[in-house]
Amino acid sequence: MPLSGAFLQELEGIVGAGGLVRTFEGRLVYECDMHTFYKGAPDAVALPRRTEEVVEIVSLCRRERIPIVPRGSGTGLIGGAMAPVGGVMIGTNRMDAVLEIDLPNRCATVQPGLINLSLTRAVASRGYFFAPDPSSQMVSSIGGNVATNAGGPHCLKYGITTNHVLGLELVTGAGEVVRLGGKAADRPGYDLLGAAVGSEGTFGIVTAVTVRLLHAAEAVKTILASFTAIEDASEAVSAIIAAGIVPAALEMLDKLMIRAINEGTGAGYPKDAAAVLLIELDGPAAEVEAQGERAARICWERGALEVRVAADATERALLWKGRKEAAGAVGRLAPTYLLQDAVVPRSKLPAIMRELIAIGTRHRVQIANVFHAGDGNLHPLILYDDRSPDQLERAKAANEELLRACIEMGGTVTGEHGVGLDKAKNLPLQYGEADLNFMYRLRRAFDPDSIMNPGKLLPSHPACGEGFRPARPRVPDGAWI
Amino acid sequence: MAIGPDVGGPDLDEIRKCVHCGICLPQCPTYRVLGEEMDSPRGRIYLMRAAAEGRVGLTETFRRHIDLCLGCRACETACPSGVRFGTLLEATRAQLRRGGPPARRRLLEAFVFSVFPKPARLGAALAAFKLYNRSGLRAVVRASGVLRRFPGLAAMEALLDDVPAAVPLPEVVPARGRVAGHVGLLTGCVQRHLYPHVNRQTAHLLSLAGFEVVIPRGQGCCGALELHAGRPEAHAARARTLAAAFPADLDFIVTNAAGCGAAMKEYGHRIPELTAFATRVRDVTEVLAGADLRLGPLDLAVTYHDACHLVHGQRVRLEPRQLLGRIPGLRLVELGDSELCCGSAGVYNLLEPDMARELLDAKLARIAESGARVVAAANPGCLLQIAWGCRERGLDVAIVHPVELLARAADAYQD
Ligand SMILES: Cc1cc2nc3c(=O)[nH]c(=O)nc-3n(C[C@H](O)[C@H](O)[C@H](O)COP(=O)(O)OP(=O)(O)OC[C@H]3O[C@@H](n4cnc5c(N)ncnc54)[C@H](O)[C@@H]3O)c2cc1C
Ligand code: SF4
Ligand code: SF4
């Protein structure tokens, strides 16, 4: 849907010529996020710097019924920051200021385009940090983290993004500026903040975020444990959690992933291991020491090959660097892959890993694994070469089967990456008709004309005003949501 | 408007290693300044891929985004997938060159390439430039817009007064004391004329560290600039001449110019018969870091700027810091964003002055924040660019090659 010259002129009037991408080449590079399978170039990209500009853009688009797609750093894994039906993309990366650091109240207010890690860097010297640490934290934006309710390795102990957002400034699809939540702990009325975190740009554009800052722990211990079988590592994870230890992070990587990472970062993970666990404990020094010993013992009992404690901050940083670059390092294994984000109850981890290996063998596909084991949040990467249609078919079949297996074990379709275009079709596996219809009505309260990020999050866009009727409203008993 | 058909171009398999994760984005200087995807590494690779797949032509807009790339290769250091962006960029530039440079840059490129890679002519050009200033030719140059476009040249001119007259180095500098090895020294086109003392001090330090230093005449230029501008044939010819000038039995070929070193270490990628030569190339700091060098005290606060083609092109990050740290009394202050390009980038500051200016301003701001009065950088382009910026801003900061500090420290020891 090409935009009219008059419309573009008005848009340019708001953000200036330097803040508007109109060329074919420029728009093309905005056509996908990290999930390059889904492509859709916007008809224009606006790069505002201030909330007022965002309000004007949204109002203009609403007047003309032009779809809007918000975009942070475009690291999403779900086909989120892309424009399946065109329209105007609003890139927030020029809105990257730290607006306020309020240490007495342990919080900070930032613009949405600020890179996650930049916030921690800004307060680290004073002993604070921003806890949500998606592995993309060196590039993803805080606005994107809020919109996808991102998780990360350390969310096992500290909670996911929503647990750290105190307040939001949101420009709704109606062009209104609303402030949800705030610095005060308890607020009367509905918890709209909770609803808005994770809404993936379907309510509006987040233009400012007030987040909680935490004080860095007294001691940190990072343990690398390697195993000869992925099942043993899975058993160790279940046992550590069952023993009542709450690690700050508990991550698993399998052999294929270890190979890719070692080639990249040179993180020095043991290359003969079938799986490694990265276990991080933090807190008061004595407690960390005691828990570290217990965790190590559990690993030995489950047949660990090696249990190594990072000697210093440099070694710890290297171990984490490898883990955080994992999703990027798969490029060394295959040009394309399907990435899943399903969650299973932690006790089912050994079972699902066995099933995963069987599925891989059955469909003759390689599956690399790197995931938040402590949360039961899987990230199997099903490798394929997109030049081979046969490989793609097999990868898709394996993907479907794996997703079903997770749900049958009482899991969910997505843990932290969000829904986007990719998983919208899977939502009926999770929710019944009434649930979905209610979500539509909520969405329309924020976005009355359905211009915000169409096609994302909910299965089909209810432009017709009708509710949604899923083909198979089926929720397994005891679904773990 | 498309420029000619798409022939050749970057290797699609290399392009496909990019998984679109975006980890490189915050490290890219042009992305930091513009905040636009098409001026980021991920965006540029996406455009290269689109061109290879016939989704986009080699249009002026396409070229604009490629032209604006500094070739600093910060994205390579950041990339977990190991995408060799420098190689992709060279191939894309060569691909674009076949359509001829755009009108806007033609005059500049022609001038730059008639001067730089030929050391003798560079000397002549600098002398001529001084003459220009005093003659009527100045008006002509002004009118052509060259001067306005060449802040770098103005900087050279300003710095010329400080430069000691270039006395040719001997062809062999013997080792002092126990002989640790035999090395060759690259004199480099810019280094030789603007910073001849750095070459002299490099030879002196190597000699003190026990190396016999061979400095062949007629070694010419390494060809880096041509490679980066998409002229692989001219580059290959220079590489062959240069390699042939050095005796085959040297332990190392030492450079003190990061851009030259990075290009020479990669000779083998394009010219297989130069692989053995390439594996012997070392930055001077790599050689000295492992050598026995006695250093006396210098009471200075120094900050270190990472030249792109040393830290990203050669992955030499620790050695210069270690060496400077070995000087007693010297306080090494970390420079914020030390790995971010200063905007010099070969002849980029001449060709893209606006972006270069933005990056220089950011660099100067970080330098001022560091509080150090001395900045060390291991590449003549950076030295020139930062020195010019400081001078213009009235910043009271000395810009030196680490070799200069080491040479002073070595002298202090002998005293
Ligand atoms: C290497 C790598 C590792 C990753 N690891 C993790 C991980 O550990 N945990 C995890 O949860 N995710 C992870 N991700 C996924 C991704 O980084 C997160 O989803 C992140 O939160 C996205 O941030 P972004 O700024 O890139 O957002 P984008 O990708 O640009 O956008 C994501 C979604 O949010 C919307 N959006 C963006 N900004 C706004 C805004 N200001 N207002 C409203 N809506 C907005 C977009 O429309 C889109 O739907 C990883 C990705 C990569 C590439
Ligand atoms: S970091 Fe590497 S793989 Fe990721 S987007 Fe950049 S070039 Fe591509
Ligand atoms: S070489 Fe430098 S300027 Fe070019 S894309 Fe890479 S990081 Fe950006």
PDB file of N, CA and C and ligand atoms in Angstrom, chain A residues 33-34 69-77 80-81 92 112 134-136 140-141 143-145 147-148 150-153 200-201 204-206 324 327-328 372 416-417 453, chain B residues 21 23, ligand 1:
ATOM      1  N   ASP A  33      13.190  -8.961  11.276  1.00  0.00           N
ATOM      2  CA  ASP A  33      14.012  -8.959  12.482  1.00  0.00           C
ATOM      3  C   ASP A  33      14.947 -10.160  12.380  1.00  0.00           C
ATOM      4  N   MET A  34      15.349 -10.752  13.516  1.00  0.00           N
ATOM      5  CA  MET A  34      16.289 -11.861  13.374  1.00  0.00           C
ATOM      6  C   MET A  34      15.617 -13.086  12.763  1.00  0.00           C
ATOM      7  N   VAL A  69       4.203  -0.071  12.783  1.00  0.00           N
ATOM      8  CA  VAL A  69       4.992  -1.157  13.370  1.00  0.00           C
ATOM      9  C   VAL A  69       6.131  -0.550  14.192  1.00  0.00           C
ATOM     10  N   PRO A  70       6.146  -0.768  15.499  1.00  0.00           N
ATOM     11  CA  PRO A  70       7.282  -0.276  16.281  1.00  0.00           C
ATOM     12  C   PRO A  70       8.495  -1.183  16.077  1.00  0.00           C
ATOM     13  N   ARG A  71       9.669  -0.577  16.202  1.00  0.00           N
ATOM     14  CA  ARG A  71      10.890  -1.378  16.097  1.00  0.00           C
ATOM     15  C   ARG A  71      11.948  -0.806  17.025  1.00  0.00           C
ATOM     16  N   GLY A  72      12.601  -1.704  17.756  1.00  0.00           N
ATOM     17  CA  GLY A  72      13.727  -1.288  18.594  1.00  0.00           C
ATOM     18  C   GLY A  72      15.002  -1.583  17.834  1.00  0.00           C
ATOM     19  N   SER A  73      15.737  -2.610  18.277  1.00  0.00           N
ATOM     20  CA  SER A  73      16.977  -2.966  17.592  1.00  0.00           C
ATOM     21  C   SER A  73      16.793  -4.080  16.572  1.00  0.00           C
ATOM     22  N   GLY A  74      15.581  -4.560  16.420  1.00  0.00           N
ATOM     23  CA  GLY A  74      15.335  -5.602  15.420  1.00  0.00           C
ATOM     24  C   GLY A  74      16.029  -6.914  15.724  1.00  0.00           C
ATOM     25  N   THR A  75      16.149  -7.260  17.007  1.00  0.00           N
ATOM     26  CA  THR A  75      16.761  -8.543  17.361  1.00  0.00           C
ATOM     27  C   THR A  75      15.712  -9.586  17.711  1.00  0.00           C
ATOM     28  N   GLY A  76      14.454  -9.208  17.567  1.00  0.00           N
ATOM     29  CA  GLY A  76      13.379 -10.135  17.902  1.00  0.00           C
ATOM     30  C   GLY A  76      13.498 -11.423  17.104  1.00  0.00           C
ATOM     31  N   LEU A  77      12.922 -12.496  17.663  1.00  0.00           N
ATOM     32  CA  LEU A  77      13.091 -13.813  17.053  1.00  0.00           C
ATOM     33  C   LEU A  77      11.766 -14.367  16.559  1.00  0.00           C
ATOM     34  N   GLY A  80       8.488  -9.857  14.590  1.00  0.00           N
ATOM     35  CA  GLY A  80       7.762  -8.822  15.323  1.00  0.00           C
ATOM     36  C   GLY A  80       7.968  -7.456  14.703  1.00  0.00           C
ATOM     37  N   ALA A  81       9.228  -7.029  14.616  1.00  0.00           N
ATOM     38  CA  ALA A  81       9.535  -5.699  14.103  1.00  0.00           C
ATOM     39  C   ALA A  81       9.648  -5.735  12.582  1.00  0.00           C
ATOM     40  N   THR A  92      12.813   3.251  17.218  1.00  0.00           N
ATOM     41  CA  THR A  92      13.027   4.026  18.445  1.00  0.00           C
ATOM     42  C   THR A  92      14.501   4.254  18.755  1.00  0.00           C
ATOM     43  N   PRO A 112      12.953   4.496  25.197  1.00  0.00           N
ATOM     44  CA  PRO A 112      12.826   3.081  24.846  1.00  0.00           C
ATOM     45  C   PRO A 112      13.966   2.543  23.988  1.00  0.00           C
ATOM     46  N   PRO A 134      18.504 -10.388  28.690  1.00  0.00           N
ATOM     47  CA  PRO A 134      18.410 -11.267  27.519  1.00  0.00           C
ATOM     48  C   PRO A 134      19.804 -11.418  26.904  1.00  0.00           C
ATOM     49  N   SER A 135      20.036 -12.544  26.287  1.00  0.00           N
ATOM     50  CA  SER A 135      21.372 -12.761  25.726  1.00  0.00           C
ATOM     51  C   SER A 135      21.703 -11.705  24.683  1.00  0.00           C
ATOM     52  N   SER A 136      20.695 -11.009  24.219  1.00  0.00           N
ATOM     53  CA  SER A 136      20.914  -9.934  23.242  1.00  0.00           C
ATOM     54  C   SER A 136      21.142  -8.600  23.935  1.00  0.00           C
ATOM     55  N   SER A 140      19.880  -5.291  22.159  1.00  0.00           N
ATOM     56  CA  SER A 140      18.426  -5.081  22.151  1.00  0.00           C
ATOM     57  C   SER A 140      18.059  -3.868  22.997  1.00  0.00           C
ATOM     58  N   SER A 141      16.944  -3.253  22.639  1.00  0.00           N
ATOM     59  CA  SER A 141      16.535  -2.019  23.301  1.00  0.00           C
ATOM     60  C   SER A 141      15.651  -2.341  24.495  1.00  0.00           C
ATOM     61  N   GLY A 143      12.980  -0.767  25.255  1.00  0.00           N
ATOM     62  CA  GLY A 143      11.601  -0.751  24.748  1.00  0.00           C
ATOM     63  C   GLY A 143      11.225  -2.098  24.156  1.00  0.00           C
ATOM     64  N   GLY A 144      12.150  -2.695  23.408  1.00  0.00           N
ATOM     65  CA  GLY A 144      11.907  -4.024  22.825  1.00  0.00           C
ATOM     66  C   GLY A 144      11.805  -5.085  23.912  1.00  0.00           C
ATOM     67  N   ASN A 145      12.629  -4.957  24.948  1.00  0.00           N
ATOM     68  CA  ASN A 145      12.572  -5.903  26.070  1.00  0.00           C
ATOM     69  C   ASN A 145      11.206  -5.831  26.756  1.00  0.00           C
ATOM     70  N   ALA A 147       8.424  -4.682  25.386  1.00  0.00           N
ATOM     71  CA  ALA A 147       7.375  -5.105  24.464  1.00  0.00           C
ATOM     72  C   ALA A 147       7.287  -6.625  24.343  1.00  0.00           C
ATOM     73  N   THR A 148       8.426  -7.307  24.483  1.00  0.00           N
ATOM     74  CA  THR A 148       8.402  -8.771  24.370  1.00  0.00           C
ATOM     75  C   THR A 148       8.438  -9.434  25.746  1.00  0.00           C
ATOM     76  N   ALA A 150      10.969  -9.652  27.789  1.00  0.00           N
ATOM     77  CA  ALA A 150      12.132 -10.521  27.594  1.00  0.00           C
ATOM     78  C   ALA A 150      12.602 -11.173  28.891  1.00  0.00           C
ATOM     79  N   GLY A 151      13.115 -12.355  28.738  1.00  0.00           N
ATOM     80  CA  GLY A 151      13.766 -13.053  29.843  1.00  0.00           C
ATOM     81  C   GLY A 151      15.259 -13.068  29.575  1.00  0.00           C
ATOM     82  N   GLY A 152      15.982 -13.844  30.355  1.00  0.00           N
ATOM     83  CA  GLY A 152      17.421 -13.936  30.152  1.00  0.00           C
ATOM     84  C   GLY A 152      17.988 -14.896  31.166  1.00  0.00           C
ATOM     85  N   PRO A 153      19.246 -15.245  31.023  1.00  0.00           N
ATOM     86  CA  PRO A 153      19.839 -16.236  31.929  1.00  0.00           C
ATOM     87  C   PRO A 153      19.591 -15.948  33.409  1.00  0.00           C
ATOM     88  N   GLU A 200       3.875  -6.358  22.798  1.00  0.00           N
ATOM     89  CA  GLU A 200       4.512  -6.408  21.475  1.00  0.00           C
ATOM     90  C   GLU A 200       4.061  -5.307  20.524  1.00  0.00           C
ATOM     91  N   GLY A 201       3.887  -4.137  21.057  1.00  0.00           N
ATOM     92  CA  GLY A 201       3.554  -3.017  20.194  1.00  0.00           C
ATOM     93  C   GLY A 201       2.128  -3.027  19.686  1.00  0.00           C
ATOM     94  N   GLY A 204       0.406   0.132  21.530  1.00  0.00           N
ATOM     95  CA  GLY A 204       0.939   1.449  21.204  1.00  0.00           C
ATOM     96  C   GLY A 204       2.449   1.405  21.271  1.00  0.00           C
ATOM     97  N   ILE A 205       3.044   2.601  21.281  1.00  0.00           N
ATOM     98  CA  ILE A 205       4.496   2.695  21.320  1.00  0.00           C
ATOM     99  C   ILE A 205       4.925   3.094  22.723  1.00  0.00           C
ATOM    100  N   VAL A 206       5.815   2.326  23.292  1.00  0.00           N
ATOM    101  CA  VAL A 206       6.384   2.684  24.590  1.00  0.00           C
ATOM    102  C   VAL A 206       7.392   3.799  24.351  1.00  0.00           C
ATOM    103  N   LYS A 324      26.240 -15.760  25.562  1.00  0.00           N
ATOM    104  CA  LYS A 324      25.383 -14.685  25.048  1.00  0.00           C
ATOM    105  C   LYS A 324      25.463 -14.545  23.534  1.00  0.00           C
ATOM    106  N   ALA A 327      23.296 -17.482  19.895  1.00  0.00           N
ATOM    107  CA  ALA A 327      22.342 -17.402  18.788  1.00  0.00           C
ATOM    108  C   ALA A 327      23.012 -16.855  17.531  1.00  0.00           C
ATOM    109  N   GLY A 328      24.012 -15.994  17.711  1.00  0.00           N
ATOM    110  CA  GLY A 328      24.726 -15.476  16.553  1.00  0.00           C
ATOM    111  C   GLY A 328      25.714 -16.487  16.000  1.00  0.00           C
ATOM    112  N   HIS A 372      17.734 -21.797  28.748  1.00  0.00           N
ATOM    113  CA  HIS A 372      17.603 -21.471  30.161  1.00  0.00           C
ATOM    114  C   HIS A 372      17.060 -22.712  30.864  1.00  0.00           C
ATOM    115  N   GLU A 416       9.824 -16.679  26.336  1.00  0.00           N
ATOM    116  CA  GLU A 416      10.312 -15.317  26.536  1.00  0.00           C
ATOM    117  C   GLU A 416      10.416 -14.514  25.252  1.00  0.00           C
ATOM    118  N   HIS A 417      10.459 -15.181  24.107  1.00  0.00           N
ATOM    119  CA  HIS A 417      10.698 -14.425  22.882  1.00  0.00           C
ATOM    120  C   HIS A 417       9.478 -13.669  22.400  1.00  0.00           C
ATOM    121  N   ASN A 453       0.688  -2.596  14.948  1.00  0.00           N
ATOM    122  CA  ASN A 453       1.350  -3.879  14.694  1.00  0.00           C
ATOM    123  C   ASN A 453       0.414  -5.001  14.260  1.00  0.00           C
TER     124      ASN A 453
ATOM    125  N   CYS B  21      21.565 -11.203  13.529  1.00  0.00           N
ATOM    126  CA  CYS B  21      21.329 -11.087  14.971  1.00  0.00           C
ATOM    127  C   CYS B  21      21.471  -9.657  15.467  1.00  0.00           C
ATOM    128  N   ILE B  23      24.136  -8.167  16.622  1.00  0.00           N
ATOM    129  CA  ILE B  23      25.126  -7.962  17.696  1.00  0.00           C
ATOM    130  C   ILE B  23      26.183  -6.926  17.286  1.00  0.00           C
TER     131      ILE B  23
HETATM  132  C1  LIG C   1      21.634 -13.174  20.052  1.00  0.00           C
HETATM  133  C2  LIG C   1      20.230 -13.043  20.588  1.00  0.00           C
HETATM  134  C3  LIG C   1      19.936 -13.518  21.843  1.00  0.00           C
HETATM  135  C4  LIG C   1      18.654 -13.364  22.377  1.00  0.00           C
HETATM  136  N1  LIG C   1      18.415 -13.792  23.640  1.00  0.00           N
HETATM  137  C5  LIG C   1      17.219 -13.576  24.214  1.00  0.00           C
HETATM  138  C6  LIG C   1      16.979 -13.962  25.563  1.00  0.00           C
HETATM  139  O1  LIG C   1      17.855 -14.507  26.234  1.00  0.00           O
HETATM  140  N2  LIG C   1      15.759 -13.729  26.060  1.00  0.00           N
HETATM  141  C7  LIG C   1      14.778 -13.112  25.343  1.00  0.00           C
HETATM  142  O2  LIG C   1      13.694 -12.905  25.873  1.00  0.00           O
HETATM  143  N3  LIG C   1      14.966 -12.741  24.067  1.00  0.00           N
HETATM  144  C8  LIG C   1      16.168 -12.963  23.483  1.00  0.00           C
HETATM  145  N4  LIG C   1      16.381 -12.571  22.187  1.00  0.00           N
HETATM  146  C9  LIG C   1      15.282 -11.959  21.435  1.00  0.00           C
HETATM  147  C10 LIG C   1      15.252 -10.404  21.437  1.00  0.00           C
HETATM  148  O3  LIG C   1      16.529  -9.896  21.650  1.00  0.00           O
HETATM  149  C11 LIG C   1      14.320  -9.861  22.487  1.00  0.00           C
HETATM  150  O4  LIG C   1      13.017 -10.207  22.124  1.00  0.00           O
HETATM  151  C12 LIG C   1      14.410  -8.335  22.653  1.00  0.00           C
HETATM  152  O5  LIG C   1      13.590  -7.962  23.738  1.00  0.00           O
HETATM  153  C13 LIG C   1      14.011  -7.567  21.439  1.00  0.00           C
HETATM  154  O6  LIG C   1      14.445  -6.238  21.560  1.00  0.00           O
HETATM  155  P1  LIG C   1      14.629  -5.301  20.274  1.00  0.00           P
HETATM  156  O7  LIG C   1      14.982  -3.951  20.753  1.00  0.00           O
HETATM  157  O8  LIG C   1      15.545  -5.908  19.323  1.00  0.00           O
HETATM  158  O9  LIG C   1      13.154  -5.309  19.710  1.00  0.00           O
HETATM  159  P2  LIG C   1      12.640  -5.539  18.222  1.00  0.00           P
HETATM  160  O10 LIG C   1      13.069  -6.839  17.701  1.00  0.00           O
HETATM  161  O11 LIG C   1      12.941  -4.352  17.419  1.00  0.00           O
HETATM  162  O12 LIG C   1      11.076  -5.591  18.503  1.00  0.00           O
HETATM  163  C14 LIG C   1      10.502  -6.655  19.201  1.00  0.00           C
HETATM  164  C15 LIG C   1       8.991  -6.432  19.319  1.00  0.00           C
HETATM  165  O13 LIG C   1       8.739  -5.344  20.192  1.00  0.00           O
HETATM  166  C16 LIG C   1       8.037  -4.303  19.539  1.00  0.00           C
HETATM  167  N5  LIG C   1       8.631  -3.057  20.026  1.00  0.00           N
HETATM  168  C17 LIG C   1       9.935  -2.682  19.989  1.00  0.00           C
HETATM  169  N6  LIG C   1      10.109  -1.490  20.588  1.00  0.00           N
HETATM  170  C18 LIG C   1       8.890  -1.082  21.009  1.00  0.00           C
HETATM  171  C19 LIG C   1       8.411   0.077  21.684  1.00  0.00           C
HETATM  172  N7  LIG C   1       9.213   1.080  22.053  1.00  0.00           N
HETATM  173  N8  LIG C   1       7.078   0.163  21.958  1.00  0.00           N
HETATM  174  C20 LIG C   1       6.246  -0.831  21.591  1.00  0.00           C
HETATM  175  N9  LIG C   1       6.640  -1.946  20.950  1.00  0.00           N
HETATM  176  C21 LIG C   1       7.943  -2.073  20.658  1.00  0.00           C
HETATM  177  C22 LIG C   1       8.218  -4.575  18.073  1.00  0.00           C
HETATM  178  O14 LIG C   1       7.131  -4.131  17.315  1.00  0.00           O
HETATM  179  C23 LIG C   1       8.323  -6.086  18.020  1.00  0.00           C
HETATM  180  O15 LIG C   1       7.052  -6.647  17.993  1.00  0.00           O
HETATM  181  C24 LIG C   1      17.643 -12.753  21.618  1.00  0.00           C
HETATM  182  C25 LIG C   1      17.939 -12.284  20.340  1.00  0.00           C
HETATM  183  C26 LIG C   1      19.217 -12.430  19.815  1.00  0.00           C
HETATM  184  C27 LIG C   1      19.506 -11.906  18.462  1.00  0.00           C
END
